Amino acid sequence: MTRQMLNRFLLLAVGLLLLATPSWAQPGDPLRGEALYVGMASFSAGGAPCLACHGIAGRELGRAAGASYGPDLSAIYEDYGEDGIIDVLEDLSFESMVAIYENRPLTDSEKTDLVAFLGTVSTGVVPDIGSSMALHVVVVTALFLIVIGALGWRRLQGVRRPLVERARRGKGEIA
Amino acid sequence: MNIRAQVSSVFHLDKCIGCHTCSIACKNLWTDRKGAEYMWWNNVETKPGTGYPTQWEDQEKYQGGWVKQGEQLQLRIGGRWGTLGKIFHNPSMPTMDDYYEPFTFRYGDLTSAPAGDDQPTARPVSMVTGKPMKIEAGPNWDDDLSGSNIYAANDPGVVKLSAEEQQQLFAIEKMVMFHMPRICNHCLNAGCVASCPSGAIYKRGEDGIVLINQDKCRGWRMCVSACPYKKTYYGWSTGKSEKCILCYPRQEAGEAPACFHSCVGRIRYLGVLLYDADQIESVAQRDDKDLPAAQREMILDPFDPQVIADAKKSGVADQVIEAAQRSPVYKFVKEWGIALPLHPEFRTLPMLFYVPPLLPVMSMNNQGKQKLADDFFATLEEARLPMQYLASLFAGGNEEEVKAVYRKLIAVRIQRRSVTVGDLPAEEVSKACTVAQLDTEAIDAIYRMTTLTRIKERIVVPPMLREQAIEAGMDPEEHKQEMGFGKRISPKRRW
Amino acid sequence: MSWIKDIVDPNSRKWEEFYRNRNQCDKVVRSTHGVNCTGSCSWNVHVKDGIVGWELQATDYPELEPGLPPYEPRGCQRGISFSWYLYSPLRIKYPYLRGVLCDLWRKAKAEHGDPVEAWASIMEDEEARKSYQQARGKGGFRRSSWDEVEEIIAASSIYTIKKYGADRLVGFSPIPAMSMLSFAGGSRFMQLMGGANLSFYDWYCDLPNASPEIWGEQTDVAESADWYNSKYIAVMGSNPGMTRTPDVHFLTEARHNGSKVTVLSPDFSMSSKFADWWLPTHAGQDGAFWMAVNHVILSEFHHKAKTPYFMDYLKRYTDTPFLIELDEKEGVYTAGRMAKAGDLERYSEEENGDFKYLVWDETSQQPRMPLGTLGFRWQEKKGEWNLQMKDGQDGSDIATGLSLLDGNEDILQVAFDDFSDGNTVQRGVPVRYLETAKGRIAVTTVYDLMMAQFGVDRGLEGDYPQNYDADSVYTPAWQEKYTGLDRANVIQFAREWAATAEQTEGKCSIIIGAGINHWYHANLTYRAGIVALMLCGCVGKNGGGLNHYVGQEKLAPAAPWASIMGALDWSKPPRFMNAPSYHYVHTDQWRYERTSDEARINPVSEDSHITGGHTMDHQIRAVRNGWLPFFPQFDRSPIEAVKEAEAAGASNNQEIVDWTVKQLAEKKMKFAVEDPDAPENWPRMWIIWRGNALMSSAKGHEYFLKHYLGTHTNTIAPETAEEFVKDVKWHKEAPQGKLDLVVDINFRMDTSALYSDIVLPTATWYEKDDLNTTDMHSFIHPLQAAVPPCWESKSDWDIFKGLAKKVSQMAETHLPEPVREIVTVPLQHDTPAEMAQPEIKDWINGECEPIPGKTMPGMVVVERDYVNLYKKFISYGPEVRKNGLGAHGLNFPVADFYDELKEMAPTQKWGGEEYPSLEIASQAANVILHLAPETNGEIAYRAFEAEEKKVGLPLTDLAEGSRDVRTTFADLDRQPRRLLNSPIWSGLNTNGRAYSAYCLNVEKLVPWRTLTGRQHFYLDHQGYIAAGEHLPTYKPKPDHSTLQDFLVTEADENSIMLNYLTPHGKWSIHSTYGDNHRMLTLSRGCHPFWLNDQDAEQIGVVDNDWVEVYNDHGVVVTRAVVSSRLPRGISFLYHSPERTIGVPKSPLRNNKRAGGHNSLNRIRLKPNLMLGGYGQFTYAWNYWGPTGANRDTYIMVRKLKGEPNW
């Protein structure tokens, strides 16, 4: 598969996902939480999506790049629990979050949605979006993985660190 | 003809001292705030080296710039629609480690430490997490060949050289380095502009400055990937991307951009170029090796009456045409042909040009293996950097382009030596000039521009005609009365 | 084009206001950076909302002559990061007091009420004193108030004055030129009290001793614009690409104008990058290269070609034609003293005949006495001190002969030292014989001695090398084993150099710096290079000369500034001392030294009473003989000494002095230097301002901590001096914690602040008014307050004014009446004392009489009026009006301008008199500007008039065109002003001409301030002859086995030994800026240790690994930079890190905090630089004395075990 084709395929998959997404209404909706997390849906006050800083390794989310400003949140639900996460979002306990969300606070429902989503991450449960949609999600996830592989898994490790590691192993004189 | 004006620059690398004053001028003014710590709109790199972010030149890894797809140009990360697919997962995005984790120190501990049994010290802490950290990377980590066996050795340009050439570069006898400052190239065929899913990035019509509209940016970061020079940065605090703005607020006030103003090596030149926008697409598709010449061709002679007439027709103001006639960039790039674009093969048509550095000759060592310079100055054959390396930086691999520049630089020196000292054989002098295809008038002009110029001659900021720009949206008189008051909120009234 | 959007629509571009708003600021104020940087760059400080936002360079320098690139912009990465400091967490916002001392003080104060008594109670309680000394540097600061800390400082001062004498108070501040008033505020305060101020230029090892040796000048160099005039530039020991950031464009631009640049440097430096030709010489071996270059120049361009320009230049401007006596011992001749005119019958009646010297006149074939030598300078009859080649007796012209080769009477075999392999060679030298009062003596010229010294084969008998390939001292082949450079390089370089000089009449220059000057034998390396300049007529020419840029020594308006700085407007002499000797003695570093090692470092052909013995004993002799100053002076208070003299019947000052001399001669009174470890001889209170005296400049830092501060230290070096010292009293236990009180005035919490007892918050350079000049350009700049001093800080001027006030108040109780004390002064340069000691004779051994100011230090009784100290501080005193101003032996009247100041400026009225006010810094600035020849055209005219009288040739034309120029502080705000021509300096600025040193001497025939009035190849001093340094020579670099760096430290397989170099770096100016966030971000977040990749591999170190660097003196822990840019065997730790920023603990030294760069070294003083009493070898502050050399150090480095421990 050429890269070109892959890209198109991915685009298609994303399109499908968008089409397949049900309306978000109920509180504590993990799907909506995910949409908020990755930025597909905007926070009402305009805060940056979580993925801007935090990746979730368990979900292959944001391992590329910018999403590594903050710690990975794969285990946050286990570490903090529901209340803990809400507290963090409310008190903005981390200095770097203050600047982003102080004047752009999350609504209560946004918080609970996020918590719900993060809860699924921690248990590895795919959010229940109905059996018909589950297939799409599986397909999309699989596509993600393929695309990542094709576009250079190596890149996800970063560039600089392997150079140093190679030197450390004594092979780095001339690449 | 669709003639436009572009504020363009030349960096004279032979004069660059790698001091980074430019970087700090920029940082002080624009990026010294939360979320922008790691942004270096202007940075300076040691070459050979991996640069900032690490190995940014390697587009196999970063997927920046354009590629030719048959008769079409396409962004390497895919067209605008293609980029959408990467919104959530973009493996070609630099990681924080490819930049660096911004750090500071607990300076306050020095004053506030309680009495103890040892001296307090200010520990390094992350500006992201606030926690103590080990510093492993920085925006200028390989400065002056620091860690040369890791970084210089992995310069993407060096990696392409033969094993023998590589070995030579890192033997002390052949040791070499130079400094290369980088800002946004304000490209004619900018990858960032093309890639933005939000349509937030644009070139200013009057001067070609590329800007990211901070109201429209959604932080997708496609521009970060698409820019092969890695000169847009995502701001984690605002969730928007930012980049070099060529200090348009300073230029609008008639001042040099801060990095140009502060350049203490006096290496920076700025001026307007006129070009034919209709040619962008075709020029950007030329073969790698032809790109420098093609780019030169699309730059138009501001003294040519036809060009002037066409420019006026295209809406370029008379004052801007006059500024283009005084542009030092025009002279360096077009008239003298001694400034070349950086990595033209990225096909963005960068509008920042570099005069390559002269390089030292090594003495003979004890074994007497090396040839001692017979000539008073270094010759092209003795250049310490492989021509191929320079050609891969500045000429799409075309060595002849680079050699032509060096012949001219050498001719200027020889001619000036002959004028000021007169100890070189006359035939050597005239031969150098002939080979370089320069007459003494041109040599004199190059020498003056390189050495004697005042800031107003080096940096010719075109008139920005602000009153006319403002007039399009508001009466300038009203603007005069109201500017600076910002948003005004009327008081609540009881009636 | 489809996707590239060009937008002109204003509505979609409204957001652009976002960045516009940031750019707008409220005001722009001109200031600059005020310490330790030679840049002197004019900056525009941008203020927004009353907060300093950022700075950008001013670009409005007045232009120089056409054809020279302009000075704009000036200002580097460090300077542009300065605004970070103002509001950073490193800023010192309030007065701080060490907690332990704070408790003691408040308790004592409550108990005693009187502050002096309170202070005494703490000082006299040994345990209490120790308790806060041991807490030094260990945190625990308390915020205090100005009132409280001023009271403690005043109490400590008065306690010390009363108990031990004011000469136990000491002040240190680095190089004044960058903020001269801030410096002057402190020194004025110290001098009004009677305290000692320490020198800086020699201490920083920035003083190039070769400059006083050759030119009788502290330093004078070209401004950087003059590099552009140079057609051949050799750079050695200097990295202008890195350290002369605002100037280096002249270097690159010169190349594009056809100049050639050759760089000698072991590493591929930022300057090597600019070179046309890079000569990677071995570190510290540049001298060998130049000696061989000189061999080639002398052989080809002198002996063979007799290049007319070179010959003519040497005759007029150098000592080469002067006659030297040859001494005979057992049939072997050696070069001796300069032949004296007074010894010839013809000149026997001449005034100062023993200080007038002889040349050979080819017309009369007689020795003749040319004008301009030392005797003419100090004789009654003025107007004969000039460089005309005329006989001083009858004014007849002299046809100077350079060599006696043609028409000699004899060829004698003369012995020359070859220190490179410990040999002497004998070489034939042509001589004439003179009939003198001493009998018949053989003489030759300096030129002939040079030819023989450098081994130029002129067909004379002796050990002359046959060709360049002979392995004989100073041939191109000889130098290969030292420099590692092929001989062909030397030959080519010499030819290019000399040919360029011949073609351009002297437009060859050397840029030289700390990379040479910080070596032990720097004076010799400098001389080797300067010889190449003088041989080719390159000194005193635009585009030519030695350009030494290390430390910013050029304070342009020196004359009026000095009067304020030294409080000379009230009384003389000041107590100025050379810091290297001060710290060597008082930090007890001499106790760690062995005579045998030091002697190997500084070899002499024959040990003599002049060269032998322990360096500490050399130091004592230098003090006793009046060569160097020393404080404290005596083993008792100088106030007590006066009282004792009076009790013994002395009724006037002369009798007090006589009594003191007698006491010293009878050994009833001793110099303090003879027993520095006795408590009565310790320094007691130290005020540090504008500098980092405990770290950045504290060579042997760990010894400072141990002996001065009495706190923790990482030195493990054994004391080894006991069996070697003779004249100094040995105490079994060295005292620890000599200082009662350490006060640091600072705007940032640096190492010195952290280790001090009291930290005073000072205004930054954007918060105060001051003046600033440099040698890098010829303008004068202001510092100005862009914002008022932040938090509780005050300007240095105001801080010292406050301290003066407190001392005055306290003195009303404790020192209500004026007191008299005795002040010692060494034999001074630019005074007739240059004729004091033509021979070395020690009065202590009865070799001569003890005569103050002649065979021993001068002594002066002065009065101190502590009650009026504050009033004097703020008033410009009457002595200036009475005695005029001057410098360098020149004096001019200023009474009318002094009175004008009273008319135009605020005044102080007290005691029935009125004085120009110095109450605020800008007033002092105006006093300086109004009285300096460099800024007041009429004063310049007057100064040239005075110089004319001395010289006897016209000079006032140099000032005629600018007589009406006056400059005020407000003028400097408008635009930098270019300095006027002044006889205090030696370059000429007329009509935008670039300043180049000694053009005045060459063009106007004004003598250099040396023995012959000319530039010296030959150093005629008994001590130099004994040391084998009378002729330019080469002495080997000391190796690690002689350096005592590893007496107890042992190597193991995990470590490697490297030569330890501390060059000036890219990310700091000394320690300033190096701790700021910008610089740390752009470097590596630390001050790394640089080493070669193969060396690193040997010890398993990978780039960015933590390493431990150590020797007997201390330890450094930092991260490594591995780079093939450095050759094997050397390492860099760029000068200078703070041990306060990210420094972990050292497992090797008990897990205590590791140190800074100066933790790894110890001072070594070169004894022949202590010589004095004759000619240009006489003392002046920061002009003469041994330097704090620090390059000759070796270290071990190993990978840090485990993770760093904080």
Coordinates of C-alpha atoms in Angstrom, one line a residue, chain C residues 58-407:
Chain C
A58 CA 21.3 51.7 20.1
T59 CA 22.6 52.3 16.6
D60 CA 23.4 56.0 16.8
Y61 CA 27.2 56.0 17.3
P62 CA 28.9 58.9 15.8
E63 CA 30.7 57.8 12.6
L64 CA 34.4 57.3 12.2
E65 CA 36.4 58.4 9.2
P66 CA 35.1 57.3 5.7
G67 CA 36.1 53.9 4.7
L68 CA 35.7 52.4 8.2
P69 CA 32.7 50.2 9.0
P70 CA 30.5 51.8 11.6
Y71 CA 30.0 50.8 15.2
E72 CA 26.5 49.5 15.1
P73 CA 24.9 47.6 16.5
R74 CA 27.0 46.8 19.6
G75 CA 25.6 44.3 22.1
C76 CA 25.7 40.5 22.5
Q77 CA 23.6 37.6 23.6
R78 CA 24.6 38.1 27.2
G79 CA 23.8 41.8 27.3
I80 CA 20.4 41.3 25.6
S81 CA 19.5 38.8 28.3
F82 CA 20.2 41.2 31.1
S83 CA 16.6 42.3 31.6
W84 CA 15.9 38.8 32.9
Y85 CA 17.7 39.6 36.1
L86 CA 15.5 42.5 37.1
Y87 CA 12.5 40.6 38.2
S88 CA 13.9 37.1 38.4
P89 CA 13.9 34.9 41.6
L90 CA 17.7 35.3 41.7
R91 CA 17.3 39.1 42.4
I92 CA 18.3 40.3 45.8
K93 CA 15.4 42.5 46.8
Y94 CA 16.1 43.2 50.5
P95 CA 19.1 43.4 52.8
Y96 CA 19.9 40.0 54.1
L97 CA 21.8 38.9 57.2
R98 CA 23.2 35.5 58.1
G99 CA 20.8 34.0 60.6
V100 CA 23.4 32.9 63.2
L101 CA 25.0 36.4 63.1
C102 CA 21.6 38.0 63.2
D103 CA 20.7 36.3 66.4
L104 CA 24.1 37.0 68.0
W105 CA 23.8 40.7 66.9
R106 CA 20.3 41.3 68.1
K107 CA 21.2 39.7 71.5
A108 CA 24.4 41.6 71.9
K109 CA 22.7 44.8 70.8
A110 CA 20.0 44.3 73.4
E111 CA 22.7 43.6 76.0
H112 CA 25.1 46.4 75.2
G113 CA 23.1 49.1 73.5
D114 CA 26.2 50.6 71.9
P115 CA 26.7 49.0 68.5
V116 CA 30.5 49.0 68.7
E117 CA 30.5 47.4 72.0
A118 CA 27.9 44.9 70.8
W119 CA 30.1 44.0 67.9
A120 CA 33.2 43.7 70.2
S121 CA 31.3 41.3 72.4
I122 CA 30.7 39.0 69.5
M123 CA 34.3 39.3 68.2
E124 CA 35.8 38.6 71.5
D125 CA 33.8 35.5 72.1
E126 CA 35.7 32.9 70.0
E127 CA 32.9 30.4 70.0
A128 CA 30.3 32.9 68.9
R129 CA 32.6 34.1 66.1
K130 CA 33.2 30.6 64.9
S131 CA 29.5 29.8 65.0
Y132 CA 28.5 32.2 62.3
Q133 CA 31.7 31.7 60.3
Q134 CA 31.0 28.0 60.0
A135 CA 27.5 28.8 58.9
R136 CA 28.8 30.8 55.9
G137 CA 27.5 29.5 52.6
K138 CA 25.0 27.1 54.2
G139 CA 21.8 29.0 53.8
G140 CA 19.8 30.5 56.6
F141 CA 19.6 34.1 55.5
R142 CA 17.2 36.5 57.3
R143 CA 15.7 39.5 55.8
S144 CA 17.0 42.6 57.6
S145 CA 16.6 46.3 57.2
W146 CA 19.0 48.9 55.9
D147 CA 19.2 50.4 59.3
E148 CA 20.3 47.2 60.9
V149 CA 22.9 46.2 58.4
E150 CA 24.4 49.6 58.0
E151 CA 24.8 49.7 61.8
I152 CA 26.6 46.4 61.8
I153 CA 28.9 47.4 59.0
A154 CA 29.7 50.7 60.7
A155 CA 30.2 49.1 64.0
S156 CA 32.6 46.5 62.5
S157 CA 34.5 49.2 60.7
I158 CA 34.9 51.4 63.8
Y159 CA 35.8 48.4 66.0
T160 CA 38.5 47.3 63.5
I161 CA 39.9 50.9 63.1
K162 CA 40.2 51.3 66.9
K163 CA 41.5 47.8 67.7
Y164 CA 43.7 46.9 64.7
G165 CA 43.8 49.9 62.4
A166 CA 42.0 50.9 59.3
D167 CA 44.4 49.0 57.0
R168 CA 42.7 45.8 58.2
L169 CA 39.6 46.9 56.3
V170 CA 39.6 45.9 52.7
G171 CA 37.4 46.6 49.7
F172 CA 37.3 44.8 46.4
S173 CA 35.5 45.7 43.2
P174 CA 36.5 44.7 39.7
I175 CA 37.5 46.8 36.8
P176 CA 35.9 50.2 37.1
A177 CA 35.6 51.4 33.6
M178 CA 32.2 49.8 33.0
S179 CA 30.5 51.6 35.9
M180 CA 33.1 53.9 37.2
L181 CA 31.0 55.8 39.7
S182 CA 29.7 52.6 41.3
F183 CA 33.3 51.6 41.7
A184 CA 34.3 55.0 42.9
G185 CA 31.6 55.2 45.6
G186 CA 33.0 52.2 47.4
S187 CA 36.7 53.0 47.0
R188 CA 36.0 56.6 48.1
F189 CA 34.3 55.3 51.2
M190 CA 37.2 52.9 51.9
Q191 CA 39.9 55.5 51.3
L192 CA 38.2 58.1 53.5
M193 CA 38.3 55.5 56.2
G194 CA 41.9 54.5 55.5
G195 CA 41.1 51.0 54.3
A196 CA 42.8 49.1 51.5
N197 CA 41.4 48.7 48.0
L198 CA 42.6 45.7 46.1
S199 CA 43.6 45.7 42.5
F200 CA 41.8 43.6 39.9
Y201 CA 43.6 43.7 36.6
D202 CA 46.6 41.7 37.8
W203 CA 44.5 39.5 40.0
Y204 CA 42.3 38.5 37.1
C205 CA 45.5 37.7 35.4
D206 CA 44.5 40.2 32.7
L207 CA 47.4 42.5 33.2
P208 CA 50.0 41.7 30.5
N209 CA 53.2 42.3 32.3
A210 CA 55.0 42.5 29.0
S211 CA 53.3 45.8 28.4
P212 CA 54.9 47.6 31.4
E213 CA 58.1 45.6 30.6
I214 CA 58.3 46.9 27.0
W215 CA 56.3 50.1 26.9
G216 CA 56.1 51.2 30.5
E217 CA 52.4 51.3 30.0
Q218 CA 49.7 49.4 31.8
T219 CA 48.0 48.5 28.5
D220 CA 47.1 50.5 25.5
V221 CA 45.5 49.0 22.5
A222 CA 43.6 49.8 19.3
E223 CA 39.9 50.2 19.3
S224 CA 38.2 47.4 17.3
A225 CA 37.5 49.6 14.3
D226 CA 41.3 49.7 13.8
W227 CA 41.3 46.0 13.1
Y228 CA 39.8 46.9 9.8
N229 CA 42.9 48.9 9.0
S230 CA 45.1 45.9 9.6
K231 CA 46.2 43.9 6.6
Y232 CA 47.5 40.9 8.5
I233 CA 46.0 39.8 11.8
A234 CA 47.4 37.1 13.9
V235 CA 45.0 35.9 16.6
M236 CA 46.5 33.9 19.5
G237 CA 45.2 33.0 23.0
S238 CA 42.1 34.9 22.1
N239 CA 38.7 33.9 20.7
P240 CA 37.3 37.1 19.5
G241 CA 34.6 35.2 17.6
M242 CA 33.3 34.1 21.0
T243 CA 34.3 36.8 23.4
R244 CA 34.5 40.0 21.5
T245 CA 31.1 39.6 20.1
P246 CA 30.2 43.2 19.3
D247 CA 33.6 43.8 17.7
V248 CA 34.3 40.8 15.7
H249 CA 32.5 42.1 12.6
F250 CA 35.5 44.4 12.1
L251 CA 37.5 41.2 11.8
T252 CA 35.3 39.5 9.3
E253 CA 34.9 42.7 7.4
A254 CA 38.6 43.3 7.2
R255 CA 38.9 39.9 5.5
H256 CA 36.5 41.0 2.8
N257 CA 38.6 44.0 2.4
G258 CA 41.7 41.8 1.6
S259 CA 43.2 41.3 5.1
K260 CA 44.5 37.9 6.1
V261 CA 43.7 36.4 9.4
T262 CA 45.7 33.6 11.0
V263 CA 44.6 32.0 14.2
L264 CA 46.7 30.0 16.6
S265 CA 44.5 27.9 18.8
P266 CA 44.7 24.3 20.0
D267 CA 41.0 23.8 19.4
F268 CA 38.8 24.6 16.4
S269 CA 37.4 27.7 18.0
M270 CA 34.8 30.1 16.9
S271 CA 37.8 32.2 15.7
S272 CA 39.5 29.4 13.9
K273 CA 36.3 29.3 11.9
F274 CA 37.0 32.9 10.7
A275 CA 40.7 32.3 10.0
D276 CA 42.2 32.1 6.5
W277 CA 44.8 29.9 8.2
W278 CA 44.3 27.9 11.3
L279 CA 47.5 26.9 13.2
P280 CA 46.5 24.3 15.8
T281 CA 49.4 24.8 18.1
H282 CA 49.7 23.0 21.4
A283 CA 48.1 24.8 24.2
G284 CA 50.3 27.5 25.8
Q285 CA 53.2 27.0 23.3
D286 CA 52.6 30.0 21.1
G287 CA 55.8 31.6 22.4
A288 CA 57.9 29.0 20.8
F289 CA 56.2 29.7 17.5
W290 CA 56.8 33.4 17.7
M291 CA 60.4 32.9 18.7
A292 CA 61.0 30.9 15.6
V293 CA 59.1 33.5 13.5
N294 CA 61.4 36.1 14.8
H295 CA 64.4 34.0 13.9
V296 CA 63.1 34.0 10.3
I297 CA 62.3 37.7 10.3
L298 CA 65.7 38.6 11.6
S299 CA 67.5 36.3 9.2
E300 CA 65.7 37.3 6.1
F301 CA 64.2 40.8 6.5
H302 CA 66.9 42.2 8.8
H303 CA 70.2 40.5 8.3
K304 CA 69.8 39.7 4.6
A305 CA 67.5 42.3 3.2
K306 CA 68.1 45.1 5.7
T307 CA 64.6 46.3 5.0
P308 CA 64.9 50.1 5.1
Y309 CA 61.5 50.7 6.8
F310 CA 62.3 48.2 9.5
M311 CA 65.8 49.5 10.2
D312 CA 64.6 53.1 10.3
Y313 CA 61.8 52.2 12.7
L314 CA 64.0 50.3 15.1
K315 CA 66.5 53.2 15.3
R316 CA 63.9 55.8 16.1
Y317 CA 61.5 53.9 18.3
T318 CA 63.2 51.0 20.1
D319 CA 66.1 50.3 22.4
T320 CA 67.8 48.3 19.7
P321 CA 70.7 50.8 19.2
F322 CA 71.4 51.2 22.9
L323 CA 74.7 49.9 24.2
I324 CA 74.8 47.0 26.7
E325 CA 77.8 46.2 28.9
L326 CA 79.1 42.7 28.6
D327 CA 80.1 41.1 31.9
E328 CA 83.0 38.7 32.0
K329 CA 83.1 35.8 34.4
E330 CA 85.8 33.1 34.0
G331 CA 86.3 34.0 30.4
V332 CA 82.6 33.8 29.5
Y333 CA 80.7 37.0 28.7
T334 CA 77.1 37.6 29.5
A335 CA 74.8 40.5 28.7
G336 CA 74.7 42.9 31.6
R337 CA 73.4 46.4 32.3
M338 CA 72.8 49.3 29.9
A339 CA 75.9 51.4 29.5
K340 CA 75.4 54.7 31.4
A341 CA 76.3 58.1 30.0
G342 CA 77.5 59.2 33.4
D343 CA 80.3 56.6 33.3
L344 CA 81.8 58.4 30.3
E345 CA 84.0 61.3 31.0
R346 CA 82.3 63.4 28.3
Y347 CA 79.0 63.1 30.2
S348 CA 80.2 62.7 33.7
E349 CA 78.8 66.1 34.8
E350 CA 75.3 65.4 33.4
E351 CA 72.4 65.6 35.8
N352 CA 71.0 62.0 36.3
G353 CA 73.9 60.8 34.1
D354 CA 73.4 57.2 35.5
F355 CA 69.9 57.2 34.0
K356 CA 70.9 58.4 30.6
Y357 CA 72.0 55.8 28.2
L358 CA 74.2 55.5 25.2
V359 CA 74.0 54.6 21.5
W360 CA 76.7 54.3 18.9
D361 CA 77.0 57.3 16.6
E362 CA 78.2 56.2 13.2
T363 CA 79.3 59.7 12.1
S364 CA 81.6 60.4 15.0
Q365 CA 82.2 56.7 15.8
Q366 CA 81.6 57.6 19.4
P367 CA 79.1 56.6 22.0
R368 CA 76.5 59.3 22.3
M369 CA 73.7 60.2 24.7
P370 CA 70.4 60.6 22.9
L371 CA 67.5 62.6 24.3
G372 CA 64.4 61.1 25.8
T373 CA 65.8 58.6 28.3
L374 CA 64.8 58.3 32.0
G375 CA 67.4 60.9 33.2
F376 CA 65.9 63.5 30.9
R377 CA 62.5 62.9 32.2
W378 CA 63.3 63.7 35.8
Q379 CA 65.9 66.3 35.3
E380 CA 65.5 70.0 36.3
K381 CA 65.6 71.2 32.8
K382 CA 62.4 70.4 31.0
G383 CA 61.9 70.0 27.3
E384 CA 64.5 67.3 26.5
W385 CA 62.4 64.3 27.1
N386 CA 61.6 63.4 23.5
L387 CA 62.6 60.9 20.8
Q388 CA 64.7 63.1 18.6
M389 CA 68.0 61.4 17.9
K390 CA 70.0 64.3 19.2
D391 CA 72.8 64.4 21.7
G392 CA 71.5 65.6 25.1
Q393 CA 74.6 67.5 25.7
D394 CA 75.0 69.6 22.6
G395 CA 71.9 68.9 20.6
S396 CA 73.9 67.5 17.7
D397 CA 72.4 64.9 15.4
I398 CA 73.2 61.3 16.0
A399 CA 73.5 58.9 13.2
T400 CA 72.4 55.9 15.1
G401 CA 74.0 52.6 14.5
L402 CA 71.9 49.5 15.0
S403 CA 74.7 47.0 14.9
L404 CA 78.4 47.0 15.6
L405 CA 78.9 44.2 13.0
D406 CA 80.7 46.6 10.7
G407 CA 83.5 48.4 12.4

